[in-house]
Structure formats: structure tokens, C-alpha cells
Short mmCIF file of C-alpha atoms and ligand atoms in Angstrom, two decimals:
data_model
loop_
_atom_site.label_atom_id
_atom_site.label_comp_id
_atom_site.label_asym_id
_atom_site.label_seq_id
_atom_site.Cartn_x
_atom_site.Cartn_y
_atom_site.Cartn_z
CA MET V 1 129.70 87.52 104.84
CA ASN V 2 127.88 85.51 102.15
CA ASP V 3 125.60 88.49 101.65
CA ILE V 4 128.56 90.69 100.85
CA PHE V 5 129.84 88.21 98.26
CA GLU V 6 126.37 87.86 96.74
CA SER V 7 126.11 91.61 96.58
CA LEU V 8 129.52 91.98 94.96
CA ARG V 9 128.72 89.22 92.51
CA SER V 10 125.51 91.00 91.57
CA ARG V 11 127.37 94.25 91.13
CA ILE V 12 130.00 92.63 88.92
CA SER V 13 127.34 90.90 86.81
CA GLN V 14 125.80 94.29 86.09
CA ILE V 15 129.00 95.68 84.67
CA ASN V 16 129.02 95.86 80.88
CA VAL V 17 132.34 94.44 79.76
CA ILE V 18 131.86 95.43 76.15
CA LYS V 19 130.90 99.03 75.72
CA GLN V 20 128.82 99.90 72.72
CA VAL V 21 129.19 103.49 71.70
CA GLY V 22 126.74 105.34 69.48
CA ARG V 23 126.75 108.81 67.99
CA ILE V 24 124.14 111.55 67.87
CA VAL V 25 122.98 111.89 64.27
CA GLU V 26 119.96 114.14 64.71
CA LEU V 27 118.69 116.61 67.33
CA THR V 28 115.11 117.60 66.62
CA GLY V 29 111.87 118.00 68.52
CA GLY V 30 113.40 117.60 71.95
CA THR V 31 114.76 114.08 71.37
CA LEU V 32 117.99 112.69 69.93
CA LYS V 33 118.50 110.12 67.18
CA ILE V 34 121.49 107.89 67.84
CA SER V 35 123.14 105.53 65.38
CA GLY V 36 125.31 102.58 66.31
CA LEU V 37 123.40 101.50 69.43
CA SER V 38 120.56 99.41 67.99
CA GLN V 39 122.21 96.06 68.72
CA GLY V 40 121.78 95.10 72.33
CA ALA V 41 119.75 98.15 73.32
CA SER V 42 116.37 97.76 75.03
CA LEU V 43 113.54 100.18 75.62
CA GLY V 44 114.04 102.07 78.85
CA ASP V 45 117.84 101.62 78.93
CA ARG V 46 119.70 104.44 80.59
CA VAL V 47 122.35 106.14 78.45
CA LEU V 48 125.15 108.61 79.08
CA ILE V 49 125.89 111.28 76.50
CA HIS V 50 129.44 112.68 76.44
CA SER V 51 129.44 116.23 75.18
CA GLU V 52 132.48 118.49 75.40
CA GLY V 53 133.57 117.15 78.77
CA ASN V 54 130.00 117.11 80.15
CA GLN V 55 128.03 113.97 80.86
CA ILE V 56 124.29 114.06 80.43
CA GLY V 57 121.93 111.19 81.23
CA GLY V 58 119.05 110.01 79.08
CA GLU V 59 116.76 107.10 78.32
CA ILE V 60 115.92 105.08 75.23
CA LEU V 61 112.34 105.86 74.20
CA ARG V 62 112.15 104.23 70.78
CA LEU V 63 114.11 101.57 68.94
CA SER V 64 114.41 100.70 65.28
CA LYS V 65 116.90 98.85 63.09
CA THR V 66 118.32 102.12 61.90
CA GLY V 67 118.76 103.83 65.24
CA VAL V 68 117.41 104.61 68.67
CA THR V 69 115.60 107.67 69.98
CA VAL V 70 116.80 109.04 73.28
CA LEU V 71 115.25 111.63 75.56
CA GLN V 72 117.98 113.46 77.43
CA ASP V 73 117.71 114.79 80.98
CA GLY V 74 117.38 118.55 80.79
CA SER V 75 117.05 120.80 77.76
CA GLY V 76 119.82 119.28 75.70
CA GLU V 77 121.51 122.65 75.27
CA GLY V 78 125.13 122.23 74.15
CA LEU V 79 124.64 118.76 72.64
CA ALA V 80 126.03 118.34 69.12
CA ILE V 81 126.04 115.94 66.17
CA ASN V 82 128.58 113.17 66.69
CA ASP V 83 128.61 113.39 70.51
CA SER V 84 129.14 109.86 71.80
CA VAL V 85 126.44 107.94 73.66
CA GLU V 86 126.84 104.76 75.71
CA ILE V 87 124.34 102.47 77.38
CA VAL V 88 124.93 102.47 81.13
CA GLY V 89 122.13 100.41 82.56
CA ARG V 90 118.88 98.57 82.05
CA ALA V 91 115.60 99.63 83.62
CA GLU V 92 116.45 97.47 86.62
CA ILE V 93 117.34 97.73 90.27
CA ALA V 94 118.88 95.35 92.84
CA PRO V 95 117.25 96.21 96.19
CA ASP V 96 118.68 94.90 99.43
CA ASN V 97 117.34 94.41 102.94
CA SER V 98 120.08 96.75 104.19
CA TRP V 99 118.28 99.63 102.43
CA ILE V 100 115.85 99.89 105.35
CA GLY V 101 116.39 103.20 107.13
CA ARG V 102 117.94 104.78 104.04
CA ILE V 103 117.10 107.46 101.49
CA ILE V 104 117.90 106.58 97.88
CA ASP V 105 117.50 108.09 94.43
CA PRO V 106 115.60 106.35 91.61
CA PHE V 107 118.83 104.58 90.54
CA GLY V 108 119.39 102.97 93.93
CA LYS V 109 122.17 105.39 94.86
CA PRO V 110 122.25 106.67 98.44
CA ILE V 111 121.59 110.35 98.93
CA ASP V 112 122.24 110.40 102.64
CA GLY V 113 126.02 110.38 102.23
CA ARG V 114 126.67 106.85 103.50
CA PRO V 115 127.66 103.85 101.32
CA LEU V 116 124.92 101.52 100.13
CA MET V 117 125.27 98.01 98.69
CA PRO V 118 123.01 96.63 95.97
CA GLY V 119 121.27 93.36 96.70
CA PRO V 120 121.94 89.95 95.10
CA THR V 121 118.99 89.92 92.69
CA VAL V 122 118.27 92.35 89.90
CA ARG V 123 114.59 93.16 89.35
CA SER V 124 112.87 94.90 86.48
CA LEU V 125 111.54 98.36 87.28
CA ARG V 126 108.40 97.46 85.40
CA GLY V 127 107.76 94.00 86.81
CA ALA V 128 104.50 92.17 86.23
CA PRO V 129 101.84 91.98 88.96
CA PRO V 130 101.16 88.56 90.52
CA ALA V 131 98.98 86.40 88.23
CA PRO V 132 95.32 87.12 89.06
CA ALA V 133 94.46 83.46 89.69
CA SER V 134 97.26 83.03 92.23
CA ARG V 135 96.53 86.21 94.14
CA ARG V 136 95.11 86.08 97.64
CA THR V 137 92.06 88.16 98.52
CA LEU V 138 92.32 91.15 100.85
CA GLY V 139 93.74 90.22 104.25
CA GLU V 140 93.02 91.08 107.87
CA ARG V 141 92.27 94.52 109.27
CA LEU V 142 95.31 96.57 110.21
CA GLU V 143 96.04 98.67 113.23
CA THR V 144 96.63 102.12 111.74
CA GLY V 145 97.41 104.33 114.73
CA THR V 146 94.53 106.68 113.85
CA ALA V 147 90.95 106.44 115.11
CA VAL V 148 89.21 107.07 111.80
CA PHE V 149 91.17 104.40 109.89
CA ASN V 150 90.76 101.93 112.74
CA THR V 151 86.98 102.24 112.54
CA LEU V 152 85.10 104.14 109.84
CA LEU V 153 87.56 103.68 106.95
CA PRO V 154 89.31 100.42 107.76
CA LEU V 155 92.53 99.51 105.98
CA VAL V 156 93.21 95.81 105.41
CA ARG V 157 96.32 93.96 104.36
CA GLY V 158 96.80 94.26 100.59
CA GLN V 159 94.29 97.08 100.18
CA ARG V 160 95.03 99.98 97.82
CA ILE V 161 93.57 103.34 98.69
CA GLY V 162 93.91 106.86 97.31
CA LEU V 163 94.15 110.12 99.26
CA PHE V 164 92.56 112.84 97.15
CA ALA V 165 93.18 116.44 98.16
CA GLY V 166 94.16 119.88 97.00
CA SER V 167 97.62 121.23 97.72
CA GLY V 168 98.54 121.85 101.34
CA VAL V 169 95.51 120.05 102.82
CA GLY V 170 97.60 117.51 104.72
CA LYS V 171 98.29 114.54 102.42
CA SER V 172 101.97 114.20 103.29
CA SER V 173 101.32 114.62 107.01
CA LEU V 174 98.77 111.82 106.90
CA LEU V 175 101.23 109.59 105.01
CA GLY V 176 103.72 110.28 107.80
CA LYS V 177 101.16 109.11 110.35
CA PHE V 178 100.64 105.92 108.35
CA ALA V 179 104.39 105.38 108.11
CA ARG V 180 104.67 105.51 111.89
CA GLY V 181 101.39 103.92 112.87
CA VAL V 182 100.28 101.23 110.39
CA ASN V 183 101.10 97.68 111.33
CA ALA V 184 103.54 96.56 108.58
CA ASP V 185 107.00 94.96 108.38
CA VAL V 186 108.56 97.50 106.01
CA VAL V 187 107.42 100.88 104.71
CA VAL V 188 108.51 102.00 101.24
CA ILE V 189 107.93 105.67 100.49
CA ALA V 190 108.08 107.26 97.04
CA LEU V 191 108.46 111.03 97.05
CA VAL V 192 108.00 112.13 93.45
CA GLY V 193 108.43 115.71 92.35
CA GLU V 194 108.64 117.32 95.78
CA ARG V 195 110.44 120.60 96.23
CA GLY V 196 113.97 120.05 97.53
CA ARG V 197 113.33 121.34 101.04
CA GLU V 198 110.31 119.08 101.42
CA LEU V 199 112.45 115.95 101.47
CA ARG V 200 114.18 116.97 104.68
CA GLU V 201 110.95 118.19 106.18
CA PHE V 202 109.31 114.87 105.37
CA THR V 203 112.09 112.61 106.61
CA GLU V 204 113.06 114.60 109.69
CA ARG V 205 109.86 116.20 110.90
CA ILE V 206 107.00 114.12 109.54
CA LEU V 207 108.59 110.64 109.52
CA GLY V 208 111.05 111.17 112.34
CA GLN V 209 113.39 108.48 113.64
CA GLN V 210 110.51 106.17 114.45
CA GLY V 211 109.18 106.24 110.89
CA MET V 212 112.65 106.08 109.27
CA ALA V 213 113.64 103.01 111.30
CA ARG V 214 111.54 100.68 109.13
CA ALA V 215 111.35 102.75 105.94
CA VAL V 216 113.09 102.96 102.59
CA VAL V 217 112.57 106.41 101.04
CA VAL V 218 112.96 106.76 97.25
CA THR V 219 112.98 110.32 96.08
CA ALA V 220 113.22 112.53 92.98
CA THR V 221 112.74 116.26 93.37
CA SER V 222 110.80 118.59 91.08
CA ASP V 223 113.94 119.97 89.45
CA GLN V 224 114.97 116.52 88.17
CA SER V 225 114.12 115.38 84.66
CA PRO V 226 110.72 113.79 83.98
CA LEU V 227 112.52 110.50 83.23
CA VAL V 228 114.03 110.45 86.70
CA ARG V 229 110.79 111.50 88.41
CA ARG V 230 108.81 108.81 86.61
CA ARG V 231 111.44 106.20 87.41
CA CYS V 232 111.19 107.11 91.11
CA MET V 233 107.75 105.53 91.39
CA TRP V 234 108.82 102.37 89.55
CA THR V 235 111.92 102.01 91.70
CA ALA V 236 109.84 102.33 94.87
CA MET V 237 107.44 99.67 93.57
CA ALA V 238 110.33 97.32 92.72
CA VAL V 239 111.77 97.83 96.24
CA ALA V 240 108.34 97.04 97.71
CA GLU V 241 108.16 93.87 95.56
CA HIS V 242 111.60 92.82 96.79
CA PHE V 243 110.34 92.78 100.38
CA ARG V 244 106.95 91.31 99.45
CA ASP V 245 108.65 88.35 97.77
CA GLN V 246 110.32 87.51 101.10
CA GLY V 247 106.88 87.05 102.63
CA LEU V 248 106.81 90.45 104.32
CA HIS V 249 103.94 92.85 104.63
CA VAL V 250 104.96 96.08 102.90
CA LEU V 251 103.23 99.42 103.26
CA LEU V 252 103.87 101.47 100.11
CA LEU V 253 103.21 105.19 100.41
CA ALA V 254 103.27 107.00 97.06
CA ASP V 255 103.33 110.80 97.11
CA SER V 256 102.12 111.66 94.52
CA ILE V 257 100.58 109.76 91.60
CA THR V 258 99.76 113.12 90.03
CA ARG V 259 103.44 114.07 89.82
CA PHE V 260 104.21 110.59 88.43
CA ALA V 261 101.51 111.01 85.76
CA GLU V 262 102.80 114.48 84.91
CA ALA V 263 106.33 113.13 84.50
CA HIS V 264 104.97 110.36 82.27
CA ARG V 265 103.09 112.96 80.23
CA GLU V 266 106.28 114.91 79.57
CA VAL V 267 108.14 111.77 78.51
CA ALA V 268 105.29 110.44 76.34
CA LEU V 269 104.77 113.74 74.55
CA ALA V 270 108.49 113.90 73.82
CA ALA V 271 108.24 110.36 72.43
CA GLY V 272 105.63 111.59 69.96
CA GLU V 273 102.33 110.64 71.63
CA GLN V 274 99.47 113.11 71.38
CA GLY V 275 97.91 114.53 74.54
CA ASN V 276 94.15 114.05 74.61
CA LEU V 277 92.78 113.46 78.14
CA ARG V 278 93.03 117.11 79.12
CA GLY V 279 96.62 117.10 77.93
CA PHE V 280 97.47 113.59 79.16
CA PRO V 281 98.44 111.11 76.41
CA PRO V 282 96.41 107.87 76.09
CA SER V 283 99.19 105.75 77.62
CA THR V 284 98.63 107.53 80.96
CA SER V 285 95.77 105.21 81.97
CA HIS V 286 97.73 102.08 81.28
CA THR V 287 100.80 103.47 83.05
CA ILE V 288 98.87 104.35 86.22
CA MET V 289 96.79 101.19 86.23
CA SER V 290 99.70 98.84 85.69
CA LEU V 291 101.56 100.54 88.54
CA ALA V 292 98.61 100.25 90.93
CA GLU V 293 98.03 96.63 89.89
CA ARG V 294 101.52 95.68 91.11
CA ALA V 295 100.50 96.62 94.66
CA GLY V 296 97.87 94.62 96.51
CA PRO V 297 97.74 91.08 97.87
CA GLY V 298 100.60 88.80 96.83
CA ALA V 299 100.45 85.27 95.46
CA GLU V 300 100.31 82.32 97.88
CA GLY V 301 103.62 82.10 99.73
CA SER V 302 104.61 85.73 99.34
CA GLY V 303 103.70 88.84 101.32
CA ASP V 304 101.41 91.73 100.45
CA ILE V 305 101.78 95.34 99.41
CA THR V 306 99.26 97.60 101.09
CA ALA V 307 99.38 100.89 99.23
CA VAL V 308 98.35 104.49 99.74
CA PHE V 309 98.55 106.75 96.68
CA THR V 310 98.12 110.49 97.01
CA VAL V 311 96.38 112.41 94.24
CA LEU V 312 96.44 116.14 93.89
CA VAL V 313 92.99 117.37 92.90
CA ALA V 314 92.45 121.00 92.01
CA GLY V 315 89.48 122.31 94.00
CA SER V 316 87.27 119.29 94.48
CA ASP V 317 87.50 118.15 90.88
CA MET V 318 87.37 114.38 91.36
CA ASP V 319 86.83 113.93 87.60
CA GLU V 320 90.28 115.26 86.82
CA PRO V 321 91.95 112.57 84.62
CA VAL V 322 94.52 111.17 87.08
CA ALA V 323 91.94 110.96 89.89
CA ASP V 324 89.44 109.35 87.56
CA ILE V 325 91.86 106.70 86.25
CA LEU V 326 93.14 105.80 89.69
CA ARG V 327 89.74 105.61 91.37
CA GLY V 328 88.82 102.75 89.04
CA VAL V 329 91.63 100.51 90.31
CA LEU V 330 91.51 101.30 94.03
CA ASP V 331 89.79 99.53 96.89
CA GLY V 332 88.93 102.77 98.58
CA HIS V 333 89.31 106.50 98.42
CA VAL V 334 89.76 109.11 101.07
CA VAL V 335 88.78 112.68 100.23
CA MET V 336 90.43 115.47 102.16
CA ASP V 337 88.73 118.83 102.28
CA ARG V 338 90.31 122.26 102.46
CA SER V 339 87.50 123.79 104.49
CA ILE V 340 88.00 121.14 107.19
CA ALA V 341 91.77 121.84 107.25
CA GLU V 342 91.04 125.55 107.44
CA ARG V 343 89.04 125.15 110.60
CA GLY V 344 91.99 123.20 112.03
CA ARG V 345 90.77 119.59 112.11
CA PHE V 346 93.48 117.17 110.91
CA PRO V 347 93.44 114.78 109.18
CA ALA V 348 90.96 116.88 107.16
CA ILE V 349 88.95 113.86 105.96
CA ASP V 350 85.53 114.39 104.43
CA LEU V 351 84.10 111.15 105.76
CA LEU V 352 80.84 111.24 103.81
CA ARG V 353 82.68 111.36 100.50
CA SER V 354 85.24 108.71 101.49
CA VAL V 355 84.78 104.94 101.26
CA SER V 356 86.75 101.84 102.11
CA ARG V 357 85.79 98.91 99.93
CA SER V 358 87.09 96.51 102.56
CA LEU V 359 83.76 97.11 104.31
CA PRO V 360 81.51 95.43 105.32
CA ASP V 361 83.77 92.34 105.47
CA ALA V 362 86.49 94.05 107.50
CA ALA V 363 84.19 94.73 110.47
CA ASN V 364 81.77 92.60 112.52
CA THR V 365 78.01 93.20 112.72
CA ASP V 366 78.15 95.49 115.76
CA GLU V 367 81.00 97.49 114.30
CA ASN V 368 79.20 97.87 110.96
CA ALA V 369 76.15 99.12 112.85
CA LEU V 370 78.28 101.79 114.58
CA ILE V 371 79.81 102.81 111.24
CA ALA V 372 76.37 103.11 109.61
CA GLU V 373 75.02 105.12 112.56
CA THR V 374 78.00 107.51 112.41
CA ARG V 375 77.50 108.11 108.70
CA ARG V 376 73.76 108.67 109.21
CA LEU V 377 74.37 111.25 111.94
CA LEU V 378 77.14 113.09 110.08
CA GLY V 379 74.93 113.08 106.96
CA ALA V 380 72.00 114.55 108.89
CA TYR V 381 74.26 117.24 110.32
CA GLU V 382 75.71 118.11 106.93
CA ARG V 383 72.26 118.49 105.34
CA ALA V 384 71.18 120.92 108.06
CA GLU V 385 74.55 122.56 108.65
CA MET V 386 73.77 125.89 106.98
CA MET V 387 70.52 126.22 108.93
CA ILE V 388 72.20 125.24 112.21
CA GLN V 389 75.03 127.72 111.75
CA ALA V 390 72.66 130.52 110.73
CA GLY V 391 70.65 129.86 113.90
CA LEU V 392 67.61 128.97 111.80
CA TYR V 393 67.24 125.39 112.95
CA ALA V 394 64.52 124.90 115.57
CA THR V 395 65.28 122.04 117.95
CA GLY V 396 62.61 119.34 117.70
CA SER V 397 61.80 119.81 114.03
CA ASP V 398 63.81 116.77 112.92
CA PRO V 399 64.82 114.05 115.43
CA SER V 400 67.77 112.88 113.30
CA VAL V 401 69.20 116.41 113.16
CA ASP V 402 68.64 116.82 116.93
CA ALA V 403 70.65 113.64 117.49
CA ALA V 404 73.34 114.77 115.06
CA ILE V 405 73.77 118.11 116.84
CA LYS V 406 74.34 116.29 120.14
CA VAL V 407 77.16 114.16 118.75
CA TRP V 408 78.73 116.38 116.12
CA SER V 409 81.44 117.97 118.19
CA ALA V 410 82.45 114.66 119.82
CA LEU V 411 82.54 112.90 116.43
CA ASP V 412 84.55 115.70 114.86
CA GLY V 413 87.07 115.34 117.69
CA PHE V 414 87.09 111.56 117.26
CA LEU V 415 88.00 111.92 113.55
CA ALA V 416 91.19 113.73 114.59
CA GLU V 417 92.26 111.27 117.28
CA ASP V 418 95.35 109.11 117.30
CA ALA V 419 94.67 105.56 118.40
CA PRO V 420 97.62 104.20 120.34
CA ALA V 421 95.40 101.69 122.18
CA GLY V 422 94.22 99.87 119.05
CA ILE V 423 91.11 99.02 117.05
CA THR V 424 88.91 97.66 119.85
CA ASP V 425 89.55 100.75 121.92
CA SER V 426 88.81 102.99 118.90
CA PHE V 427 85.38 101.37 118.48
CA LYS V 428 84.72 101.84 122.22
CA ARG V 429 85.51 105.51 121.87
CA LEU V 430 83.28 105.80 118.79
CA ASP V 431 80.47 104.08 120.68
CA ALA V 432 80.91 106.56 123.54
CA CYS V 433 80.54 109.48 121.09
CA LEU V 434 77.36 107.99 119.62
CA ALA V 435 75.95 107.34 123.11
CA LEU V 436 75.58 111.13 123.45
CA ALA V 437 72.82 110.97 120.84
CA ARG V 438 70.95 108.23 122.64
CA ARG V 439 70.63 110.19 125.86
N1 ATP I 1 97.95 116.64 111.68
C1 ATP I 1 98.18 117.95 111.48
N2 ATP I 1 98.15 118.80 112.52
C2 ATP I 1 98.36 120.11 112.37
N3 ATP I 1 98.59 120.69 111.18
C3 ATP I 1 98.62 119.91 110.10
C4 ATP I 1 98.42 118.49 110.19
N4 ATP I 1 98.50 117.98 108.95
C5 ATP I 1 98.75 119.02 108.12
N5 ATP I 1 98.82 120.19 108.81
C6 ATP I 1 99.06 121.53 108.25
O1 ATP I 1 98.86 121.51 106.84
C7 ATP I 1 100.05 121.90 106.16
C8 ATP I 1 100.21 121.12 104.90
O2 ATP I 1 100.35 119.75 105.20
P1 ATP I 1 101.03 118.74 104.18
O3 ATP I 1 102.34 119.21 103.75
O4 ATP I 1 100.91 117.40 104.80
O5 ATP I 1 99.98 118.88 102.97
P2 ATP I 1 100.09 118.30 101.50
O6 ATP I 1 98.67 118.04 101.09
O7 ATP I 1 101.03 117.17 101.45
O8 ATP I 1 100.67 119.54 100.72
P3 ATP I 1 101.33 119.59 99.26
O9 ATP I 1 100.19 119.56 98.31
O10 ATP I 1 102.05 120.91 99.25
O11 ATP I 1 102.24 118.42 99.13
C9 ATP I 1 101.16 121.66 107.17
O12 ATP I 1 102.25 122.48 106.96
C10 ATP I 1 100.47 121.98 108.48
O13 ATP I 1 100.43 123.36 108.70
MG1 MG I 2 102.73 116.89 100.26
#
């Protein structure tokens, strides 16, 4: 009962009693100049433009004493000088524990047709990360539900990893596996810039009831304005922080950082920044890094945000700007390879190009030895693969390749396995694969 009152109180406190109304005075270069709103406006405020019976959203991009600059959702067609503009909300959100199991838009509105209450506390969408000195180090190893992440690429509490892959190689499917299988209290999922039909496919088929039961899904589809798509990622992060601050372990799954960066690029170019990093404006790095920095281990007394960010890389271009910026702030990266997906092995992880920086600390001596042996064998196989497949490799010419050939098929199968029985069992199964080489 108290919760309901708190929630109502929070909702009432967010209502603007005095409405400030501005007017459009200039429409040039894709943005709008508004007079009469400078007092009380803040950067990032949401506005509503009233134009001949239509209402169009927008956001404040620049502020000066003489006026504010607004980027409107959509093309702005039909807008006219003197149309009225009002501020409708700050760049804030009031998440609530009752949001678990729900699908929301970047403004905290439900899109699954059922009512949704805001929580008691309003949080900034662009909150600060925990102070570095108060932050815990990476935590204990997590059960992930998949053999490869239980062993060779361990995921620990508070770790931030990236999934780098081309389109259609299986990023979203792997996120779904994490949502169902990783040991966490709450899962927050940001779906930025997906096609409309993909939302249903993700929530119904990939996540399923089991995944939805502990998840909050925040979504903005590709047809929505860049402002809304960019906000989607910040809202998801603020929701994750809400749960983290209650001492919970949150798994944040962000699909994709590339779409977030592209949305930011559109907004920043409209605000007058120049694109330079292959079309991305300079603020892109800071925007991505400050987002990633908010995930990770919490301060003493709070929980942690373990995060998985997907990055779309064209071909295998890992130097592409978004991939390059993100790699610098992550504690691990997982590369997925189209040729592996094409031969039907999922998740299509290219193990030799993937690393988890939680190693070697996350595993004991015996486990680290198994991991090193696996990498050695897969490396030996990869170096000789063309020869082996062409039938040109003569058994006996290289003992490490002979050993690798014996284990390859078992290891390849292991990389695709689910791991319902846990980490210890996964290492036993890995050891059994490697034993084939010792025979
Ligand atoms: N574990 C799996 N088992 C079988 N098939 C899979 C698996 N994971 C992915 N696939 C296949 O790969 C296709 C693409 O997967 P998914 O949508 O996860 O890729 P994506 O990288 O997220 O794609 P996009 O770039 O379009 O978002 C699926 O439709 C399915 O055919
Ligand atoms: Mg996808």
C-alpha cells in the first residue's frame, strides 16, 4: 500500500504545475530555434510541439540566453513559425521493481498493453558511474548456462564484455541464452533500433517465459527517431542502476551499441558537430565510454551490473570506430564468425580471437591449464586446417597437429553445448574432450 502512495507521490512531483510555452522562431538545418523557453529549461529536456492539431516530440540540444535549439522527432514537415512548444519532462526516469517481466519504451511507458506504475525515486538518464575509489573489483565466476562461458571465456560478476559479429551471426540468440542462463537477480535488456517484428521474436521465441520472468525489456525500434533510440540505452542503464542500488546483481544485455552510436551520430550531427571518425562525431567516444563505465562492479554496499554489449562489425573489421572505442573499456571480447555459423555451429564463437580478461584469476590452476591446452590445440588445428581439409597433411609430421585432429570434433561440439549441470561439470566435460588427445 505504501508503495502505491510513494509511486503516486513521485508521479505528482513530476507534474509541472506551471507550464512554460515557447514559440518556434526559426526552422533551419534540421533543428528548431525556440524563444520563450530559456528559463527553467535544461539540456536533454523533452518537449512537445503543437502544430495544427498535431503533437510532435523533440529534445533540447542547445541552450542560450536568447533561445533553445530543439531537434524534433521525424522530419519536421508541417511545422511552422509560431507553433507552440512546451517542456514535458526532464531526461529522467522513475523505475520500479514492478517493472520486472514487462516491456517498456524509453520513456518508461508500457508497450505490452497493461498499466505500469513509476517508482518512488526519479533517476537521471545520464547518471554518474560509481566513484572509482569506492568501486569493488570484479566478483566471483558466474554460472552462465553455456559450456564455453563456464570454462574458456569465464564471465564474472561486474564484468563487461562485448559480442562482436556481423549481421545475422547469432548475437541476439546468444543474448537470449544469457538472459535465461546467467546467474543474476534481474536481467535488463535494451533493444535499440531493431526492426519491429524482431521485438516479438526476441521476447517470445528467444527469451521465452523463462527469460521474461526476471527481465525488464526496454525497446526502441528502427523507425523511431534517433533521440528515442539513443534514449533507449540510457533508460535501460538507469533501470539497471535502480536494481543495482538495492544490492542486486543485474545482468544488462545491450543489443546493440552500434545502433546506439548511430543514433547518437544523427543527433550530434543535427546539433552541429562535425563527423570525423569515419562519419562519427568526436563525442561518440565519450558517449560510448561513459555508458560502459556505468556498468561494472558497484560501490561497497550496492550490487553489480554485469554487462554484455553487442557490436555489429561489417565483415571482420574490428577496427571499425564503434568496435574500437568499446574494446578499450571492456573486460573481454567475444568474436563471432560467419563461417562458423554457416557450418551450423552455434554460438558461432571464434575462440582464438576471443578473450576474457577475468582470466587467469577467475579459474584455478588446473582449470587454467585446461584452458591453455584447449587454446593450444585449437590453434594448432587452425594453422594446419587448410592442409588437413585438402588432404595434404601427413599424420606424424607434427605431434601437436596430430593431437589437435584427435580432439577437434569433440571440442567443436563442446563449444556448442549448454551447461545445465554447472561450471564443475563443464570443466569435466572439457577434460574428457582433451583426454582424446592424450590417448
Ligand atoms: N543457437 C542457435 N541455434 C540454431 N540457429 C541459430 C542459433 N543462433 C542463431 N541461429 C541462426 O542465426 C540466425 C540469426 O540469429 P540472430 O538473430 O541471433 O543473429 P543476430 O546477430 O542478432 O542478427 P542481426 O544482426 O540481424 O541482429 C537465426 O535466425 C538462426 O537461424
Ligand atoms: Mg540481433
